[in-house]
GROMACS .gro file of C-alpha atoms in nm:
model
  398
    1MET     CA    1  -2.360  -1.519  -0.122
    2LYS     CA    2  -2.544  -1.692  -0.430
    3ASN     CA    3  -2.447  -1.987  -0.559
    4LYS     CA    4  -2.267  -1.896  -0.901
    5GLU     CA    5  -2.097  -1.622  -0.697
    6PHE     CA    6  -1.975  -1.872  -0.470
    7LYS     CA    7  -1.824  -2.068  -0.780
    8SER     CA    8  -1.631  -1.828  -0.897
    9LEU     CA    9  -1.488  -1.725  -0.589
   10PHE     CA   10  -1.365  -2.086  -0.473
   11MET     CA   11  -1.195  -2.100  -0.898
   12LEU     CA   12  -1.007  -1.798  -0.811
   13MET     CA   13  -0.945  -1.911  -0.427
   14ILE     CA   14  -0.747  -2.194  -0.627
   15ASN     CA   15  -0.590  -1.996  -0.832
   16MET     CA   16  -0.426  -1.790  -0.619
   17PHE     CA   17  -0.395  -2.111  -0.357
   18VAL     CA   18  -0.154  -2.229  -0.721
   19VAL     CA   19   0.090  -1.958  -0.792
   20MET     CA   20   0.098  -1.913  -0.386
   21MET     CA   21   0.222  -2.296  -0.318
   22GLY     CA   22   0.479  -2.261  -0.653
   23ILE     CA   23   0.645  -1.947  -0.517
   24GLY     CA   24   0.639  -2.155  -0.144
   25LEU     CA   25   0.747  -2.439  -0.229
   26VAL     CA   26   1.085  -2.295  -0.408
   27ILE     CA   27   1.193  -2.132  -0.024
   28PRO     CA   28   1.353  -2.491   0.115
   29ILE     CA   29   1.476  -2.606  -0.254
   30LEU     CA   30   1.648  -2.350  -0.438
   31PRO     CA   31   1.939  -2.329  -0.175
   32TYR     CA   32   1.976  -2.696  -0.271
   33TYR     CA   33   1.910  -2.630  -0.641
   34VAL     CA   34   2.207  -2.356  -0.704
   35GLU     CA   35   2.470  -2.601  -0.505
   36ALA     CA   36   2.383  -2.864  -0.729
   37PHE     CA   37   2.437  -2.586  -1.016
   38GLY     CA   38   2.780  -2.498  -0.851
   39ALA     CA   39   2.670  -2.112  -0.777
   40SER     CA   40   2.683  -1.882  -0.549
   41SER     CA   41   2.494  -1.756  -0.288
   42PHE     CA   42   2.505  -1.384  -0.429
   43GLU     CA   43   2.314  -1.592  -0.736
   44LEU     CA   44   2.067  -1.753  -0.546
   45GLY     CA   45   1.978  -1.380  -0.415
   46LEU     CA   46   1.982  -1.277  -0.769
   47LEU     CA   47   1.722  -1.609  -0.801
   48ILE     CA   48   1.476  -1.444  -0.574
   49ALA     CA   49   1.516  -1.051  -0.643
   50VAL     CA   50   1.427  -1.128  -1.037
   51PHE     CA   51   1.123  -1.251  -0.966
   52SER     CA   52   1.047  -0.996  -0.706
   53PHE     CA   53   1.225  -0.729  -0.983
   54MET     CA   54   0.939  -0.889  -1.207
   55GLN     CA   55   0.672  -0.899  -1.035
   56PHE     CA   56   0.696  -0.469  -0.964
   57LEU     CA   57   0.761  -0.419  -1.343
   58LEU     CA   58   0.451  -0.542  -1.461
   59ALA     CA   59   0.187  -0.611  -1.193
   60PRO     CA   60   0.063  -0.237  -1.187
   61PHE     CA   61   0.036  -0.327  -1.657
   62TRP     CA   62  -0.159  -0.651  -1.582
   63GLY     CA   63  -0.373  -0.469  -1.365
   64ARG     CA   64  -0.470  -0.194  -1.652
   65MET     CA   65  -0.450  -0.554  -1.941
   66SER     CA   66  -0.743  -0.623  -1.747
   67ASP     CA   67  -0.969  -0.342  -1.766
   68LYS     CA   68  -0.886  -0.305  -2.109
   69PHE     CA   69  -0.915  -0.668  -2.204
   70GLY     CA   70  -1.146  -0.830  -1.901
   71ARG     CA   71  -1.067  -1.063  -1.578
   72LYS     CA   72  -1.094  -1.356  -1.702
   73PRO     CA   73  -0.831  -1.368  -2.071
   74LEU     CA   74  -0.562  -1.214  -1.786
   75ILE     CA   75  -0.643  -1.477  -1.476
   76ALA     CA   76  -0.588  -1.785  -1.719
   77ILE     CA   77  -0.263  -1.641  -1.941
   78GLY     CA   78  -0.096  -1.536  -1.588
   79MET     CA   79  -0.174  -1.908  -1.524
   80PHE     CA   80  -0.060  -2.035  -1.763
   81GLY     CA   81   0.282  -1.876  -1.814
   82PHE     CA   82   0.349  -1.906  -1.454
   83ALA     CA   83   0.334  -2.280  -1.528
   84GLY     CA   84   0.544  -2.267  -1.830
   85ALA     CA   85   0.828  -2.166  -1.610
   86GLU     CA   86   0.784  -2.383  -1.341
   87PHE     CA   87   0.832  -2.659  -1.635
   88ILE     CA   88   1.144  -2.432  -1.725
   89PHE     CA   89   1.265  -2.519  -1.369
   90ALA     CA   90   1.216  -2.856  -1.351
   91PHE     CA   91   1.381  -2.929  -1.692
   92ALA     CA   92   1.638  -2.660  -1.636
   93THR     CA   93   2.085  -2.798  -1.769
   94GLU     CA   94   2.152  -2.475  -1.756
   95LEU     CA   95   2.125  -2.137  -1.448
   96TRP     CA   96   2.017  -1.869  -1.662
   97MET     CA   97   1.713  -2.133  -1.722
   98LEU     CA   98   1.696  -2.113  -1.403
   99PHE     CA   99   1.637  -1.731  -1.392
  100LEU     CA  100   1.522  -1.725  -1.711
  101SER     CA  101   1.228  -1.941  -1.513
  102ARG     CA  102   1.173  -1.665  -1.218
  103ILE     CA  103   1.207  -1.396  -1.466
  104LEU     CA  104   0.909  -1.556  -1.651
  105ALA     CA  105   0.683  -1.659  -1.318
  106GLY     CA  106   0.753  -1.303  -1.209
  107SER     CA  107   0.636  -1.164  -1.444
  108PHE     CA  108   0.322  -1.440  -1.492
  109GLY     CA  109   0.256  -1.450  -1.211
  110SER     CA  110   0.193  -1.075  -1.081
  111ALA     CA  111  -0.089  -1.085  -1.393
  112VAL     CA  112  -0.354  -1.343  -1.199
  113MET     CA  113  -0.317  -1.117  -0.808
  114PRO     CA  114  -0.457  -0.780  -0.947
  115SER     CA  115  -0.721  -0.942  -1.176
  116ALA     CA  116  -0.804  -1.156  -0.959
  117MET     CA  117  -0.847  -0.892  -0.700
  118ALA     CA  118  -1.051  -0.708  -0.978
  119TYR     CA  119  -1.254  -0.990  -0.983
  120VAL     CA  120  -1.387  -0.987  -0.671
  121SER     CA  121  -1.466  -0.575  -0.705
  122ASP     CA  122  -1.697  -0.648  -0.989
  123ARG     CA  123  -1.845  -0.896  -0.837
  124THR     CA  124  -1.932  -0.823  -0.535
  125SER     CA  125  -2.115  -0.536  -0.311
  126SER     CA  126  -1.949  -0.332  -0.125
  127GLU     CA  127  -2.097  -0.545   0.193
  128LYS     CA  128  -1.983  -0.798   0.120
  129ARG     CA  129  -1.635  -0.727  -0.043
  130GLY     CA  130  -1.496  -0.772   0.276
  131HIS     CA  131  -1.513  -1.124   0.286
  132GLY     CA  132  -1.448  -1.190  -0.070
  133MET     CA  133  -1.095  -1.022  -0.026
  134GLY     CA  134  -1.064  -1.256   0.364
  135MET     CA  135  -1.118  -1.539   0.120
  136LEU     CA  136  -0.865  -1.462  -0.184
  137GLY     CA  137  -0.602  -1.353   0.140
  138ALA     CA  138  -0.653  -1.693   0.336
  139ALA     CA  139  -0.646  -1.903  -0.013
  140MET     CA  140  -0.301  -1.733  -0.072
  141ALA     CA  141  -0.182  -1.769   0.319
  142LEU     CA  142  -0.249  -2.108   0.282
  143GLY     CA  143  -0.111  -2.174  -0.061
  144ILE     CA  144   0.209  -1.989   0.146
  145VAL     CA  145   0.192  -2.241   0.434
  146VAL     CA  146   0.174  -2.546   0.225
  147GLY     CA  147   0.424  -2.472  -0.054
  148PRO     CA  148   0.735  -2.551   0.181
  149GLY     CA  149   0.655  -2.878   0.318
  150ILE     CA  150   0.501  -3.001  -0.019
  151GLY     CA  151   0.844  -2.878  -0.167
  152GLY     CA  152   1.029  -3.020   0.070
  153TRP     CA  153   0.863  -3.366   0.062
  154LEU     CA  154   0.855  -3.406  -0.275
  155ALA     CA  155   1.188  -3.283  -0.309
  156GLU     CA  156   1.320  -3.585  -0.073
  157VAL     CA  157   1.207  -3.809  -0.443
  158SER     CA  158   1.349  -3.522  -0.707
  159LEU     CA  159   1.481  -3.252  -0.655
  160SER     CA  160   1.200  -3.130  -1.013
  161LEU     CA  161   0.948  -3.296  -0.864
  162PRO     CA  162   0.826  -3.028  -0.647
  163PHE     CA  163   0.805  -2.791  -0.982
  164LEU     CA  164   0.657  -3.094  -1.214
  165PHE     CA  165   0.357  -3.097  -0.987
  166ALA     CA  166   0.298  -2.722  -0.936
  167GLY     CA  167   0.374  -2.694  -1.306
  168ILE     CA  168   0.072  -2.928  -1.366
  169ALA     CA  169  -0.141  -2.818  -1.126
  170ALA     CA  170  -0.093  -2.395  -1.246
  171THR     CA  171  -0.149  -2.557  -1.643
  172LEU     CA  172  -0.479  -2.745  -1.460
  173ALA     CA  173  -0.595  -2.393  -1.325
  174GLY     CA  174  -0.563  -2.265  -1.608
  175ILE     CA  175  -0.803  -2.475  -1.852
  176PHE     CA  176  -1.044  -2.426  -1.579
  177SER     CA  177  -1.083  -2.066  -1.538
  178LEU     CA  178  -1.041  -2.072  -1.966
  179PHE     CA  179  -1.377  -2.252  -1.982
  180LEU     CA  180  -1.520  -2.261  -1.659
  181LEU     CA  181  -1.456  -1.849  -1.486
  182PRO     CA  182  -1.713  -1.637  -1.627
  183GLU     CA  183  -1.611  -1.314  -1.728
  184SER     CA  184  -1.672  -1.079  -1.464
  185LEU     CA  185  -1.666  -0.711  -1.659
  186SER     CA  186  -1.880  -0.576  -1.916
  187LYS     CA  187  -1.733  -0.454  -2.272
  188GLU     CA  188  -1.951  -0.149  -2.184
  189LYS     CA  189  -1.761  -0.074  -1.826
  190ARG     CA  190  -1.436  -0.187  -1.981
  191MET     CA  191  -1.444   0.151  -2.217
  192GLU     CA  192  -1.588   0.331  -1.919
  193ILE     CA  193  -1.304   0.261  -1.709
  194GLU     CA  194  -1.016   0.303  -1.997
  195ASP     CA  195  -1.176   0.665  -2.053
  196SER     CA  196  -1.144   0.737  -1.682
  197ALA     CA  197  -0.803   0.575  -1.619
  198ASP     CA  198  -0.546   0.784  -1.447
  199ARG     CA  199  -0.257   0.798  -1.680
  200SER     CA  200   0.018   0.907  -1.493
  201ASN     CA  201   0.328   0.676  -1.413
  202GLN     CA  202   0.410   0.459  -1.141
  203PHE     CA  203   0.668   0.596  -1.089
  204SER     CA  204   0.552   0.973  -1.087
  205GLN     CA  205   0.255   0.814  -0.796
  206MET     CA  206   0.482   0.673  -0.617
  207TRP     CA  207   0.708   1.025  -0.571
  208HIS     CA  208   0.409   1.162  -0.511
  209ALA     CA  209   0.282   0.980  -0.254
  210LEU     CA  210   0.656   1.008  -0.083
  211LYS     CA  211   0.554   1.334  -0.036
  212SER     CA  212   0.205   1.268   0.107
  213PRO     CA  213   0.135   1.180   0.479
  214VAL     CA  214   0.161   0.790   0.440
  215GLY     CA  215   0.498   0.849   0.246
  216PHE     CA  216   0.639   0.697   0.577
  217LEU     CA  217   0.459   0.382   0.633
  218LEU     CA  218   0.552   0.344   0.247
  219ILE     CA  219   0.965   0.380   0.309
  220LEU     CA  220   0.849   0.148   0.663
  221VAL     CA  221   0.741  -0.078   0.420
  222PHE     CA  222   1.035  -0.091   0.184
  223GLY     CA  223   1.188  -0.199   0.519
  224LEU     CA  224   1.004  -0.492   0.647
  225SER     CA  225   0.976  -0.640   0.360
  226PHE     CA  226   1.373  -0.618   0.337
  227GLY     CA  227   1.452  -0.714   0.671
  228LEU     CA  228   1.198  -1.046   0.575
  229ALA     CA  229   1.392  -1.062   0.240
  230ASN     CA  230   1.718  -1.144   0.431
  231PHE     CA  231   1.532  -1.405   0.652
  232GLN     CA  232   1.387  -1.584   0.358
  233THR     CA  233   1.710  -1.535   0.098
  234ILE     CA  234   1.883  -1.695   0.309
  235PHE     CA  235   1.762  -1.916   0.523
  236GLY     CA  236   1.798  -2.268   0.350
  237MET     CA  237   2.172  -2.165   0.265
  238TYR     CA  238   2.191  -2.139   0.638
  239ALA     CA  239   2.025  -2.425   0.773
  240LEU     CA  240   2.187  -2.596   0.491
  241HIS     CA  241   2.575  -2.476   0.631
  242GLN     CA  242   2.505  -2.432   0.936
  243PHE     CA  243   2.318  -2.749   1.067
  244ASN     CA  244   2.335  -2.990   0.779
  245TYR     CA  245   1.979  -2.977   0.742
  246SER     CA  246   1.764  -3.097   0.460
  247PRO     CA  247   1.506  -2.983   0.246
  248SER     CA  248   1.218  -3.154   0.387
  249GLN     CA  249   1.393  -3.069   0.738
  250VAL     CA  250   1.381  -2.654   0.598
  251GLY     CA  251   1.017  -2.740   0.460
  252PHE     CA  252   0.903  -2.908   0.810
  253ILE     CA  253   1.029  -2.554   0.962
  254MET     CA  254   0.912  -2.309   0.713
  255VAL     CA  255   0.539  -2.492   0.690
  256LEU     CA  256   0.571  -2.463   1.061
  257VAL     CA  257   0.628  -2.062   1.082
  258GLY     CA  258   0.328  -2.053   0.786
  259VAL     CA  259   0.119  -2.149   1.029
  260ILE     CA  260   0.229  -1.903   1.340
  261GLY     CA  261   0.163  -1.621   1.048
  262ALA     CA  262  -0.163  -1.728   0.925
  263VAL     CA  263  -0.271  -1.771   1.291
  264ALA     CA  264  -0.149  -1.444   1.432
  265GLN     CA  265  -0.331  -1.275   1.133
  266GLY     CA  266  -0.646  -1.437   1.177
  267GLY     CA  267  -0.700  -1.398   1.518
  268LEU     CA  268  -0.405  -1.207   1.726
  269VAL     CA  269  -0.427  -0.887   1.510
  270GLY     CA  270  -0.721  -0.725   1.534
  271ARG     CA  271  -0.741  -0.816   1.915
  272LEU     CA  272  -0.461  -0.650   1.927
  273THR     CA  273  -0.475  -0.369   1.793
  274VAL     CA  274  -0.780  -0.304   1.954
  275ARG     CA  275  -0.630  -0.308   2.306
  276PHE     CA  276  -0.374  -0.109   2.215
  277GLY     CA  277  -0.388   0.064   1.901
  278ASP     CA  278  -0.238   0.016   1.527
  279GLU     CA  279   0.099   0.253   1.651
  280ARG     CA  280   0.172   0.061   1.971
  281VAL     CA  281   0.131  -0.260   1.774
  282VAL     CA  282   0.351  -0.193   1.512
  283LEU     CA  283   0.600  -0.072   1.778
  284GLY     CA  284   0.625  -0.341   1.955
  285ALA     CA  285   0.636  -0.617   1.670
  286LEU     CA  286   0.888  -0.357   1.470
  287LEU     CA  287   1.119  -0.477   1.872
  288LEU     CA  288   0.975  -0.841   1.803
  289SER     CA  289   1.087  -0.868   1.476
  290GLY     CA  290   1.469  -0.739   1.531
  291ILE     CA  291   1.498  -0.968   1.843
  292GLY     CA  292   1.315  -1.253   1.665
  293PHE     CA  293   1.686  -1.142   1.408
  294VAL     CA  294   1.939  -1.176   1.679
  295VAL     CA  295   1.823  -1.451   1.903
  296MET     CA  296   1.808  -1.679   1.555
  297MET     CA  297   2.240  -1.613   1.464
  298LEU     CA  298   2.213  -1.781   1.940
  299ALA     CA  299   2.032  -2.112   1.773
  300PHE     CA  300   2.240  -2.474   1.849
  301ASP     CA  301   2.030  -2.740   1.744
  302PHE     CA  302   1.628  -2.760   1.596
  303VAL     CA  303   1.436  -2.683   1.805
  304THR     CA  304   1.649  -2.373   1.884
  305VAL     CA  305   1.624  -2.327   1.545
  306ILE     CA  306   1.183  -2.334   1.530
  307PHE     CA  307   1.181  -2.126   1.843
  308THR     CA  308   1.419  -1.879   1.712
  309THR     CA  309   1.240  -1.833   1.330
  310CYS     CA  310   0.864  -1.891   1.508
  311LEU     CA  311   0.976  -1.548   1.766
  312PHE     CA  312   1.101  -1.376   1.437
  313PHE     CA  313   0.750  -1.479   1.270
  314LEU     CA  314   0.522  -1.383   1.471
  315GLY     CA  315   0.642  -1.059   1.510
  316ASN     CA  316   0.626  -1.018   1.135
  317SER     CA  317   0.311  -1.138   1.116
  318ILE     CA  318   0.167  -0.948   1.362
  319LEU     CA  319   0.371  -0.595   1.198
  320ARG     CA  320   0.279  -0.622   0.793
  321PRO     CA  321  -0.123  -0.594   0.890
  322SER     CA  322  -0.124  -0.349   1.131
  323VAL     CA  323   0.140  -0.087   0.859
  324ASN     CA  324  -0.167  -0.219   0.643
  325THR     CA  325  -0.392  -0.065   0.859
  326MET     CA  326  -0.211   0.267   0.917
  327ILE     CA  327  -0.142   0.331   0.582
  328SER     CA  328  -0.513   0.293   0.480
  329LYS     CA  329  -0.601   0.513   0.759
  330LEU     CA  330  -0.443   0.792   0.553
  331ALA     CA  331  -0.523   0.664   0.219
  332GLY     CA  332  -0.849   0.803   0.192
  333ASP     CA  333  -1.022   0.856  -0.117
  334ARG     CA  334  -0.693   0.677  -0.312
  335GLN     CA  335  -0.718   0.352  -0.153
  336GLY     CA  336  -0.655   0.162  -0.446
  337MET     CA  337  -0.351   0.369  -0.569
  338ILE     CA  338  -0.184   0.395  -0.228
  339MET     CA  339  -0.255   0.016  -0.183
  340GLY     CA  340  -0.102  -0.058  -0.558
  341LEU     CA  341   0.244   0.142  -0.443
  342ASN     CA  342   0.194  -0.047  -0.118
  343ASN     CA  343   0.287  -0.339  -0.323
  344SER     CA  344   0.580  -0.158  -0.532
  345PHE     CA  345   0.795  -0.092  -0.200
  346LEU     CA  346   0.672  -0.494  -0.049
  347SER     CA  347   0.849  -0.599  -0.357
  348LEU     CA  348   1.116  -0.314  -0.407
  349GLY     CA  349   1.196  -0.428  -0.009
  350ASN     CA  350   1.187  -0.859  -0.138
  351VAL     CA  351   1.470  -0.690  -0.455
  352ALA     CA  352   1.693  -0.530  -0.269
  353GLY     CA  353   1.649  -0.768   0.085
  354ALA     CA  354   1.703  -1.064  -0.142
  355LEU     CA  355   2.042  -0.880  -0.338
  356LEU     CA  356   2.219  -0.752  -0.064
  357ALA     CA  357   2.147  -1.072   0.172
  358GLY     CA  358   2.302  -1.304  -0.043
  359LEU     CA  359   2.607  -1.117  -0.121
  360MET     CA  360   2.661  -1.009   0.278
  361PHE     CA  361   2.612  -1.442   0.332
  362GLU     CA  362   2.866  -1.522   0.042
  363TRP     CA  363   3.130  -1.302   0.340
  364ASN     CA  364   2.987  -1.459   0.675
  365MET     CA  365   2.689  -1.567   0.740
  366TYR     CA  366   2.574  -1.409   1.003
  367LEU     CA  367   2.530  -1.089   0.821
  368PRO     CA  368   2.227  -1.139   0.634
  369TYR     CA  369   2.060  -1.127   0.974
  370SER     CA  370   2.244  -0.962   1.221
  371ILE     CA  371   2.136  -0.656   0.891
  372GLY     CA  372   1.785  -0.719   0.883
  373ALA     CA  373   1.755  -0.698   1.260
  374LEU     CA  374   1.961  -0.347   1.251
  375THR     CA  375   1.650  -0.266   0.998
  376MET     CA  376   1.365  -0.409   1.271
  377PHE     CA  377   1.548  -0.211   1.530
  378VAL     CA  378   1.613   0.127   1.253
  379GLY     CA  379   1.245   0.114   1.182
  380PHE     CA  380   1.065   0.110   1.555
  381PHE     CA  381   1.336   0.454   1.662
  382ALA     CA  382   1.215   0.587   1.289
  383THR     CA  383   0.868   0.577   1.377
  384VAL     CA  384   0.883   0.661   1.748
  385SER     CA  385   1.049   1.008   1.584
  386TRP     CA  386   0.770   1.021   1.307
  387LEU     CA  387   0.422   0.942   1.563
  388SER     CA  388   0.612   1.190   1.811
  389ARG     CA  389   0.620   1.473   1.461
  390ARG     CA  390   0.245   1.387   1.356
  391LYS     CA  391   0.080   1.397   1.710
  392GLU     CA  392   0.281   1.791   1.700
  393THR     CA  393   0.141   1.858   1.380
  394ILE     CA  394  -0.234   1.739   1.457
  395LYS     CA  395  -0.244   1.956   1.750
  396THR     CA  396  -0.080   2.291   1.614
  397THR     CA  397  -0.347   2.247   1.317
  398ALA     CA  398  -0.574   2.169   1.574
   0.00000   0.00000   0.00000
C-alpha cells in the first residue's frame, strides 16, 4: 500500500475508532444517567432505540450524498455533528436533551461509516479492498472494546466527563479530516454514479429482498440483533439493581467481553467455518447464544457474571460474521444493495430489542434475558427448517 493511501486509511480508521468509542462508552454510563434524571428503564430503552432508528433512516441518505458531493465533506460533517451530540449529552440538564443528543449522534454518526467504506472502495483495487475494509473493521471493533472501559473509568470522576472526552476527540478528528484527508471521488465520477443510481426506495428494496433466497437470512439478522439489543440495553441497569455494580465494574465486564468477541471474530470464525461449514457454525452459535442468555440469569457474583456474559458474547460474536458470510454467498452481483439492507435489518433489530427490553425490565428484570433466549432458540429451529427446505429445493431443481 502506498504511503498516501496508508495515511488516508489511517485517518479513516481514527474516525471510525472515535465514533465507535463514543457509542461504546455509553453502555456502562447510560443507566446511571437515567437514574440521575429520575427516568424509567423504558425511557432508557427509548434512548438506545432512537440512536439505531436514526441510523436506519439516514445511512442510505448519507451514502447517496457522498456519491453526489464526495466522501470528505460527508465524513467531516458526520464527525462534527457527532461531536456536537456528545457535548449536548455532557451538559444535559433535562431528559429531552439526552434524547436530542442520541438523535443527533445516530443521525451524524451514520454519515461516517458508509462514506468511509466508500472512500476505501474508491482508493483501493479489488485485490486490496478486503484488506482496507478489514482495517476499518478492526478500528471499529477496537473502539467498541475500548469505549466502555474509558466510559466506566472517566465516569468515576464525573458522569459527564466521558462525553466531553468523546466530543473533543470527534472534533479533532473532524478538523484533521477536513484539512488533511484528500477527496477520493472525482467530480466526473460523481456525475457517473448519479446518472446510474438506482432510484428505487429503501422500503421497496427491503420487500423484494425478503422475497428472494436471502430473505430468511435477513430476518435472522433482525432476530440476532434483536436478541443482542435485549442484552446491551438493560445490562447496566440489571448490574446496578441486581448487584449494585459501579460504572467502572460494568465497563470492565464490557471491555472483557468485547476482547473475547474481537478474538473470536478474528481468529475463531474462519477456522470453524472451514472445518464445519457456515451452516453448522450458525446453528451452533445460535444454541450457544441462547444458552448464554439462560445462564446469565443464574449468575450470583462478579465471577459468574463475567463467565456467563462471556459465554453469550462468544456465541454472538461467532454468529454475526457467519450469517454475513451466508448472506454474501447468496447475494450474487447485488453485494452492495444486499449488505446495505443487512445493515438496515440490523438497525431495526436494535430498535425493537431496545424498546422491548426497556419495557420488559419495568415488569421483571429477567424478562429481557428470557425473551433474548427464546429469540435465539426460535432462530435455531427456524434455521434448521429453512436449511432443510433449501436442500430439498436444490435437489428437485438439480
